[in-house]
Amino acid sequence: YQRRVRGRKSEKMPTQLGTLREDELASLEKASADQHKHQRLATEDVELDDESLELRRHPVQKLDLDSDGQIWFAKYSSVAWIGAVVLGCTCILLLGLVIHFADSGGCDENPPVASLAPTPSPWKRPKNVIFMLSDGFGPASLTMARVFKNQGMLATAGERGAAMSSLNLDTIHSGHSRTYSANSFVTDSAAGATAYSCGQKTNNYQIGTDVNGNACATLLEVAKNKGMKTGMAVTSSVTDASPASFSSHVLYRNCQKDIAVQQANTRMADVMLGGGKGWYDDDMISNFTSVPGNHSLDGTFCRNKACMEGVDSVPFLGLFAEKNMAWEIDRSNNASIAAVQPSLTEMATKAVELLSADNSDGFFLFVEGSKIDKAAHPNDVASHLREILEYDNAVGAMKEWAEQDGETLIVSTSDHETGGVTLARGTMYNKDNSTAGTEAVIRVESFLNSPETPFNYAYAWYPDQLNNVTKSAELMARDAFDTVGQPWSTVVSDEVVRTQLILEAAEQVRAHSGYVLLDDEKELIEKAILTDVDSHSAHLYALRKSLGSCISRRAHIGWTTWGHTGVDVNLYSYGPGSEKLRGSMENSQVGNVIAELLDMDLAAETAKWSSDGQFHHPGASGGYSVPWPDTDLPKQAKGQPNCNSEF
């Protein structure tokens, strides 16, 4: 009503309005409409709605239109309405964008949680992917490594702004991965790695196959067939469960000869570095490094670090040990080992150098810190720690390269946690107050089976106790046994020889850690020696576990198992596309997101490659294919026809 009256410039506007009758209001509105039906004023492009009109039909308070506020309102009310509409639309648009980008982080059933790592902007697909796997590496072990590097921090922890320096992994932490397999809440490495490589969960022990035993296309294979270069760099044998899950397909992970044959004949990797020479004969090496139709481009095979450093083209096969490569704690403290075997960082850096050279189509590289897991199994805490620190160095090197490149996505995660690491441990005191030591025989105890034993739980663990450990438990055990020079049957049956081995083991610990073993720790070593096992390797493994327990005890680090656990593991991502890897994700979901970022469909590729019960690699020489048995696969496969598991 006020706007309509405002347009009557030739008529004096009343300054006081009393109560209007309905007929008066209607008459005034009609007169105003007739007078201005041909005018379109800029300030009259919004019509009164029914609700506003209804308000004017009821008694109103006296209104002073001569006041500054009312004059402003009379003049600019339509502008205010337009501003309110624009502001409302803007808010709705922003809300829609927030919801859209939140949903884009993963599958509908697993919406992502808050982002922890920096997000590249603007979003784009990566040209290259470096997928890094820290086998057996859980959140507690990450904390252990960080505290070890910052162990002098406690002296200044109370100072304002004091904070531990971060690991390379800390700077790209983005979420966590759920590790369970298709048939167990505790996965093994085969099923865990296959979930990432094929984008689907499978049964424990199976390599590159689904729950029914059918082969599934892997990220590395599909990348190769898209024209990308591909590679692997690992510290285990290249035929071990994790690298095998990206490059082969078998029903049982211990079929390592079959895995090696597939790797050599399909040549899905342009670069393959690690251990495992014992699984490769000369013909297989030739198959891997040859270039059919143009042998002038044949690649290189290396057995040592110096040879690797001179390689400048692909294909390239580097096998630096018969089985697994040496422990980092031994390699870094032994110049003769370091001269032959490169570190994980050196292998990964070389692989990136070769795969990125003269390459417009991008590359996919699999990097694994394999022996993080293998140290945790016997509870060898010092070796476990050094493997983690070297893996973190490799992450730093890859991140530095990706920062300069600008087109590379780095993803790091684990297949599972191993050992059930705890930073601090309760001690079960010897109830007889024996002078042999402050702790009972080192094993997991409970209140139920030892209710009379006092229990202590100090709020402490001691990273400094690991500073002077310079040798793996495996090498300590082996060197002690070799010094005695007697077969295990004699060691077990002859008390004098057995005592000699105990003393040699204790001397190895003293020489390479500074610890003097207590009597109850020597008792533990003897129990390990007398373990009822048949093979040489099993006896040595039992001895390793006892030495690992003694060293862990000094650092006050506890373990719950010599196997895997079912906890979630950390997820890390950096580079273009990393914003899609956020929050709590299934391990299989991680694989599918990487495939999506590379414009791949793993399920479609699997269907395309499969026919007549066989899995055909399009890029393989001679149409090589992998046959599968007709019988139903048991839920937990224990073998495969013609499985070659020994060399």
XYZ file of C-alpha atoms in Angstrom, residues 106-560:
455
model
C 33.300 -42.524 -1.248
C 30.496 -45.028 -1.719
C 27.055 -44.250 -0.368
C 27.210 -46.870 2.337
C 30.456 -45.440 3.727
C 30.176 -41.646 3.835
C 33.555 -40.038 4.609
C 34.335 -38.253 7.810
C 36.328 -35.090 8.397
C 39.347 -34.570 6.144
C 42.707 -34.708 7.892
C 45.125 -34.063 5.018
C 45.585 -31.108 2.669
C 43.322 -31.174 -0.383
C 44.669 -30.161 -3.791
C 42.655 -27.498 -5.575
C 41.296 -27.521 -8.166
C 40.451 -31.237 -8.415
C 41.825 -33.198 -11.365
C 42.601 -36.783 -12.299
C 46.134 -37.978 -11.560
C 48.418 -38.965 -14.389
C 50.457 -41.299 -12.158
C 49.631 -43.352 -9.066
C 52.112 -44.579 -6.453
C 50.318 -47.089 -4.224
C 52.320 -47.815 -1.072
C 51.559 -50.670 1.322
C 53.065 -50.918 4.819
C 52.502 -54.589 5.560
C 51.486 -55.274 9.187
C 51.716 -51.603 10.205
C 49.132 -50.412 12.742
C 48.415 -47.111 14.512
C 50.351 -48.031 17.687
C 53.478 -48.721 15.627
C 53.145 -45.318 13.969
C 53.142 -43.692 17.416
C 56.138 -45.792 18.437
C 58.147 -44.560 15.434
C 57.211 -40.921 15.997
C 58.045 -41.029 19.722
C 61.335 -42.810 18.983
C 62.358 -39.963 16.674
C 61.278 -37.395 19.299
C 62.356 -39.239 22.446
C 64.179 -36.204 23.886
C 60.928 -34.277 23.762
C 59.801 -35.039 27.330
C 62.366 -32.631 28.752
C 60.597 -29.720 27.028
C 57.050 -31.056 26.766
C 55.743 -28.563 29.297
C 57.002 -25.550 27.395
C 54.484 -23.435 25.524
C 54.043 -24.596 21.940
C 56.156 -27.730 22.382
C 55.232 -30.424 19.857
C 56.772 -33.528 18.364
C 58.057 -33.267 14.814
C 55.910 -35.205 12.371
C 56.726 -38.280 10.351
C 56.283 -37.952 6.597
C 53.181 -40.103 6.944
C 51.684 -37.714 9.498
C 51.613 -34.914 6.921
C 49.279 -36.823 4.561
C 47.047 -38.706 7.014
C 43.518 -38.788 5.576
C 41.551 -41.553 7.318
C 41.620 -45.282 7.957
C 40.939 -48.553 6.173
C 38.833 -51.499 7.370
C 40.820 -54.676 6.905
C 38.588 -57.751 7.407
C 38.447 -60.333 4.606
C 35.487 -62.152 3.053
C 35.745 -65.090 5.435
C 37.401 -63.705 8.568
C 37.409 -60.578 10.699
C 41.218 -60.965 10.731
C 42.666 -60.911 7.235
C 45.912 -62.302 5.918
C 48.129 -60.429 3.472
C 46.811 -62.253 0.404
C 43.178 -61.279 0.957
C 44.163 -57.855 2.279
C 46.251 -56.949 -0.770
C 43.721 -58.439 -3.200
C 41.030 -56.156 -1.766
C 43.151 -53.186 -2.828
C 44.354 -54.614 -6.155
C 41.011 -55.980 -7.413
C 38.607 -53.727 -5.518
C 36.825 -56.658 -3.877
C 37.194 -58.674 -0.684
C 38.198 -62.303 -0.963
C 39.050 -65.285 1.246
C 42.256 -65.545 3.250
C 45.226 -67.119 1.414
C 43.860 -66.313 -2.081
C 45.881 -64.206 -4.521
C 44.167 -62.060 -7.168
C 40.980 -64.132 -7.085
C 37.411 -63.564 -5.926
C 35.564 -65.598 -3.279
C 34.682 -68.245 -5.895
C 38.268 -68.695 -7.040
C 37.898 -66.748 -10.277
C 40.701 -64.402 -11.305
C 40.043 -60.675 -10.974
C 41.758 -57.934 -12.956
C 44.166 -55.888 -10.823
C 45.030 -52.196 -10.834
C 48.520 -52.925 -12.144
C 47.273 -55.159 -14.968
C 44.546 -52.774 -16.133
C 46.976 -49.854 -15.982
C 49.390 -51.808 -18.183
C 46.686 -52.531 -20.739
C 45.703 -48.852 -20.792
C 49.187 -48.048 -22.008
C 50.601 -46.909 -18.664
C 53.997 -48.083 -17.465
C 53.929 -50.260 -14.352
C 56.294 -51.318 -11.601
C 56.801 -52.887 -8.192
C 59.439 -52.271 -5.502
C 59.275 -54.414 -2.344
C 61.539 -55.655 0.454
C 60.147 -59.196 0.453
C 60.374 -61.707 -2.357
C 58.519 -60.320 -5.377
C 56.437 -63.505 -5.191
C 55.227 -62.780 -1.648
C 51.507 -62.330 -0.993
C 51.179 -58.561 -1.438
C 53.141 -58.018 -4.690
C 51.722 -61.286 -6.015
C 48.181 -59.950 -5.495
C 48.880 -57.155 -7.986
C 50.688 -59.292 -10.572
C 49.298 -62.855 -10.490
C 46.332 -65.117 -9.699
C 46.572 -68.298 -7.587
C 44.332 -69.964 -5.048
C 47.023 -70.371 -2.399
C 49.633 -67.764 -1.529
C 52.477 -70.262 -0.991
C 52.409 -71.285 -4.658
C 55.315 -68.942 -5.242
C 56.807 -70.790 -8.215
C 53.479 -70.498 -10.035
C 53.364 -66.810 -9.118
C 56.856 -66.269 -10.512
C 55.952 -68.046 -13.773
C 52.960 -65.760 -14.241
C 54.989 -62.638 -13.475
C 57.687 -63.638 -15.952
C 55.406 -64.772 -18.769
C 52.783 -62.009 -18.631
C 55.324 -59.200 -18.116
C 52.665 -56.950 -16.639
C 55.356 -55.019 -14.736
C 57.934 -52.966 -16.610
C 60.066 -52.679 -13.472
C 60.142 -55.287 -10.691
C 62.558 -54.879 -7.760
C 62.938 -56.895 -4.556
C 63.997 -60.343 -3.387
C 63.018 -63.771 -4.727
C 65.826 -64.825 -7.069
C 65.350 -68.399 -5.863
C 61.977 -68.599 -7.631
C 63.358 -67.422 -11.009
C 65.392 -69.585 -13.383
C 67.295 -68.248 -16.388
C 64.429 -68.821 -18.837
C 61.999 -66.891 -16.639
C 64.443 -64.013 -16.292
C 64.858 -63.960 -20.078
C 61.084 -63.956 -20.565
C 60.684 -60.969 -18.258
C 63.433 -58.826 -19.759
C 62.969 -59.633 -23.453
C 60.997 -57.443 -25.871
C 59.289 -59.716 -28.435
C 59.854 -58.596 -32.017
C 62.620 -56.158 -31.135
C 65.351 -57.729 -29.055
C 67.510 -54.649 -29.464
C 65.236 -53.188 -26.785
C 65.688 -56.101 -24.370
C 65.909 -55.028 -20.765
C 68.231 -55.622 -17.844
C 68.516 -58.078 -14.969
C 70.471 -57.040 -11.855
C 71.577 -58.827 -8.695
C 73.158 -55.876 -6.841
C 72.787 -52.176 -6.089
C 75.640 -50.998 -8.326
C 74.059 -52.686 -11.345
C 70.679 -51.132 -10.521
C 72.145 -47.633 -10.392
C 73.380 -47.963 -13.968
C 70.059 -49.034 -15.510
C 68.377 -46.395 -17.694
C 65.580 -48.257 -19.520
C 62.793 -50.785 -19.095
C 62.053 -53.660 -18.818
C 64.132 -54.034 -15.689
C 64.180 -56.958 -13.239
C 66.213 -56.562 -10.042
C 66.302 -59.496 -7.617
C 68.736 -58.715 -4.803
C 68.233 -61.755 -2.516
C 67.292 -65.421 -2.838
C 64.141 -64.922 -0.754
C 63.319 -61.828 1.294
C 65.761 -58.929 1.390
C 67.832 -58.192 4.494
C 66.416 -56.375 7.499
C 66.950 -52.623 7.370
C 68.558 -52.754 10.848
C 71.163 -55.183 9.451
C 71.566 -53.505 6.040
C 72.174 -50.067 7.538
C 74.714 -51.428 10.061
C 76.589 -53.729 7.678
C 78.430 -52.179 4.727
C 78.779 -55.488 2.892
C 75.001 -55.996 2.867
C 74.350 -52.363 1.875
C 76.731 -52.707 -1.075
C 74.573 -55.469 -2.538
C 71.037 -54.648 -1.434
C 69.439 -51.226 -2.004
C 67.039 -49.742 0.532
C 63.315 -49.454 -0.120
C 63.752 -45.721 -0.734
C 66.492 -46.366 -3.297
C 64.419 -48.977 -5.144
C 61.276 -46.823 -5.196
C 63.238 -43.790 -6.389
C 64.845 -45.803 -9.193
C 61.473 -47.202 -10.238
C 59.948 -43.714 -10.476
C 62.948 -42.501 -12.465
C 62.555 -45.287 -15.031
C 58.759 -45.261 -15.246
C 58.456 -41.489 -15.655
C 61.113 -41.116 -18.368
C 59.693 -40.194 -21.806
C 56.221 -41.194 -20.656
C 53.124 -39.211 -21.603
C 50.681 -41.961 -20.573
C 51.533 -42.093 -16.869
C 52.542 -44.963 -14.604
C 51.281 -47.147 -11.755
C 53.871 -48.131 -9.127
C 53.337 -50.518 -6.201
C 55.745 -50.009 -3.275
C 55.699 -52.212 -0.167
C 57.460 -52.046 3.169
C 57.079 -55.818 3.374
C 59.231 -56.565 6.392
C 57.374 -54.325 8.837
C 55.046 -57.311 9.106
C 57.775 -59.934 9.076
C 59.471 -58.315 12.082
C 56.218 -58.052 14.020
C 55.415 -61.764 13.688
C 58.303 -62.857 15.994
C 57.789 -59.669 18.074
C 61.209 -58.308 17.049
C 60.509 -54.715 18.071
C 63.864 -53.199 17.073
C 63.666 -54.590 13.525
C 59.982 -53.621 13.306
C 60.859 -50.039 14.238
C 63.701 -49.692 11.699
C 61.521 -51.068 8.892
C 58.866 -48.448 9.720
C 61.375 -45.606 9.716
C 62.755 -46.667 6.325
C 59.225 -46.947 4.924
C 58.543 -43.413 6.158
C 61.717 -42.276 4.371
C 60.372 -43.824 1.155
C 57.055 -42.015 1.645
C 58.977 -38.755 2.031
C 60.935 -39.377 -1.180
C 57.774 -40.204 -3.130
C 55.975 -37.158 -1.751
C 58.884 -34.886 -2.681
C 58.821 -36.214 -6.243
C 55.027 -35.829 -6.435
C 55.224 -32.230 -5.212
C 57.548 -31.355 -8.074
C 55.596 -33.374 -10.638
C 52.130 -32.082 -9.721
C 50.327 -34.945 -11.506
C 50.980 -37.873 -9.154
C 48.647 -39.344 -6.546
C 50.270 -41.074 -3.575
C 48.201 -43.512 -1.507
C 49.629 -45.315 1.515
C 47.885 -47.807 3.760
C 48.342 -51.274 5.314
C 46.825 -54.663 4.634
C 46.451 -55.322 8.392
C 48.158 -54.836 11.753
C 50.514 -57.498 13.074
C 51.434 -58.377 16.648
C 48.927 -56.315 18.598
C 51.577 -53.759 19.586
C 51.055 -51.881 22.872
C 53.198 -49.000 24.089
C 53.514 -49.952 27.788
C 52.943 -53.365 29.277
C 51.759 -54.764 32.561
C 54.236 -56.921 34.446
C 53.457 -60.101 36.373
C 55.805 -60.103 39.338
C 57.367 -63.316 40.518
C 55.317 -64.212 43.578
C 58.375 -65.690 45.359
C 60.325 -62.457 44.939
C 63.005 -64.312 43.064
C 66.234 -62.412 42.455
C 66.173 -63.727 38.895
C 64.129 -60.727 37.787
C 61.115 -58.575 38.378
C 58.871 -60.365 35.928
C 57.565 -63.895 35.615
C 58.347 -65.979 32.550
C 57.529 -63.665 29.646
C 54.150 -64.594 28.266
C 50.627 -63.244 28.250
C 49.013 -63.843 31.639
C 45.507 -63.148 32.910
C 43.926 -62.591 36.285
C 42.002 -65.833 35.826
C 44.978 -68.176 35.566
C 47.251 -66.315 38.002
C 44.992 -64.631 40.568
C 47.631 -64.792 43.301
C 50.290 -62.958 41.260
C 50.690 -59.223 41.926
C 50.037 -57.101 38.857
C 51.707 -53.802 38.042
C 50.960 -51.377 35.242
C 53.405 -48.510 35.037
C 52.383 -45.610 32.811
C 55.571 -45.706 30.768
C 57.452 -47.154 27.850
C 61.100 -46.540 27.066
C 62.076 -45.749 23.453
C 65.674 -45.063 24.508
C 66.070 -48.780 25.243
C 65.956 -49.372 21.473
C 68.682 -46.853 20.622
C 71.571 -49.297 20.860
C 69.991 -52.351 19.213
C 71.977 -52.817 16.000
C 71.068 -56.308 14.854
C 67.885 -58.194 14.035
C 66.712 -61.017 16.280
C 66.927 -63.303 13.245
C 70.600 -62.586 12.655
C 71.381 -62.859 16.384
C 69.732 -66.298 16.503
C 71.430 -67.497 13.319
C 74.896 -66.309 14.357
C 74.524 -67.912 17.815
C 73.498 -71.216 16.247
C 76.309 -71.114 13.668
C 78.854 -70.461 16.456
C 77.753 -73.609 18.301
C 78.039 -75.579 15.062
C 75.836 -78.506 16.076
C 72.582 -79.794 14.511
C 69.322 -79.059 16.289
C 68.865 -82.681 17.274
C 72.086 -82.471 19.294
C 71.170 -79.086 20.766
C 67.841 -80.454 21.999
C 69.191 -83.720 23.386
C 72.538 -82.590 24.832
C 72.247 -80.252 27.822
C 75.875 -79.054 27.503
C 75.421 -78.050 23.869
C 72.043 -76.489 24.689
C 73.604 -74.404 27.462
C 76.295 -73.282 25.060
C 73.634 -72.051 22.602
C 71.833 -70.171 25.396
C 75.061 -68.425 26.370
C 75.887 -67.608 22.740
C 72.419 -66.123 22.267
C 72.849 -64.047 25.448
C 76.207 -62.802 24.154
C 74.634 -61.769 20.836
C 72.066 -59.703 22.738
C 74.758 -58.079 24.900
C 77.018 -57.277 21.961
C 74.255 -55.747 19.824
C 72.035 -54.049 22.410
C 73.999 -53.702 25.645
C 71.502 -55.826 27.593
C 72.693 -58.466 30.037
C 70.039 -61.154 30.058
C 68.520 -62.170 33.405
C 68.085 -65.761 34.524
C 64.356 -65.869 33.718
C 65.104 -64.557 30.225
C 67.631 -67.356 29.710
C 64.940 -69.786 30.893
C 62.672 -68.420 28.183
C 65.384 -69.009 25.561
C 65.749 -72.612 26.706
C 61.993 -73.166 26.426
C 62.174 -71.849 22.865
C 65.075 -74.180 21.997
C 63.109 -77.169 23.300
C 60.020 -76.283 21.243
C 58.636 -79.434 19.639
C 59.196 -78.600 15.965
C 60.816 -80.557 13.173
C 62.648 -78.180 10.868
C 65.784 -76.092 11.239
C 63.899 -72.930 10.250
C 61.185 -73.579 12.845
C 63.765 -73.967 15.639
C 65.492 -70.736 14.585
C 62.142 -68.967 14.448
C 61.316 -70.025 18.016
C 64.708 -68.726 19.162
C 64.061 -65.415 17.361
C 60.737 -64.997 19.178
C 62.379 -65.451 22.567
C 65.067 -62.850 21.784
C 62.407 -60.439 20.511
C 60.485 -60.855 23.773
C 63.540 -60.036 25.874
C 64.247 -56.812 23.970
C 60.583 -55.770 23.960
C 60.511 -56.281 27.721
C 63.318 -53.742 28.232
C 61.483 -51.102 26.183
C 58.219 -51.942 28.019
C 56.473 -52.754 24.736
C 53.784 -55.409 24.792
C 52.448 -57.774 22.146
C 49.197 -59.740 22.108
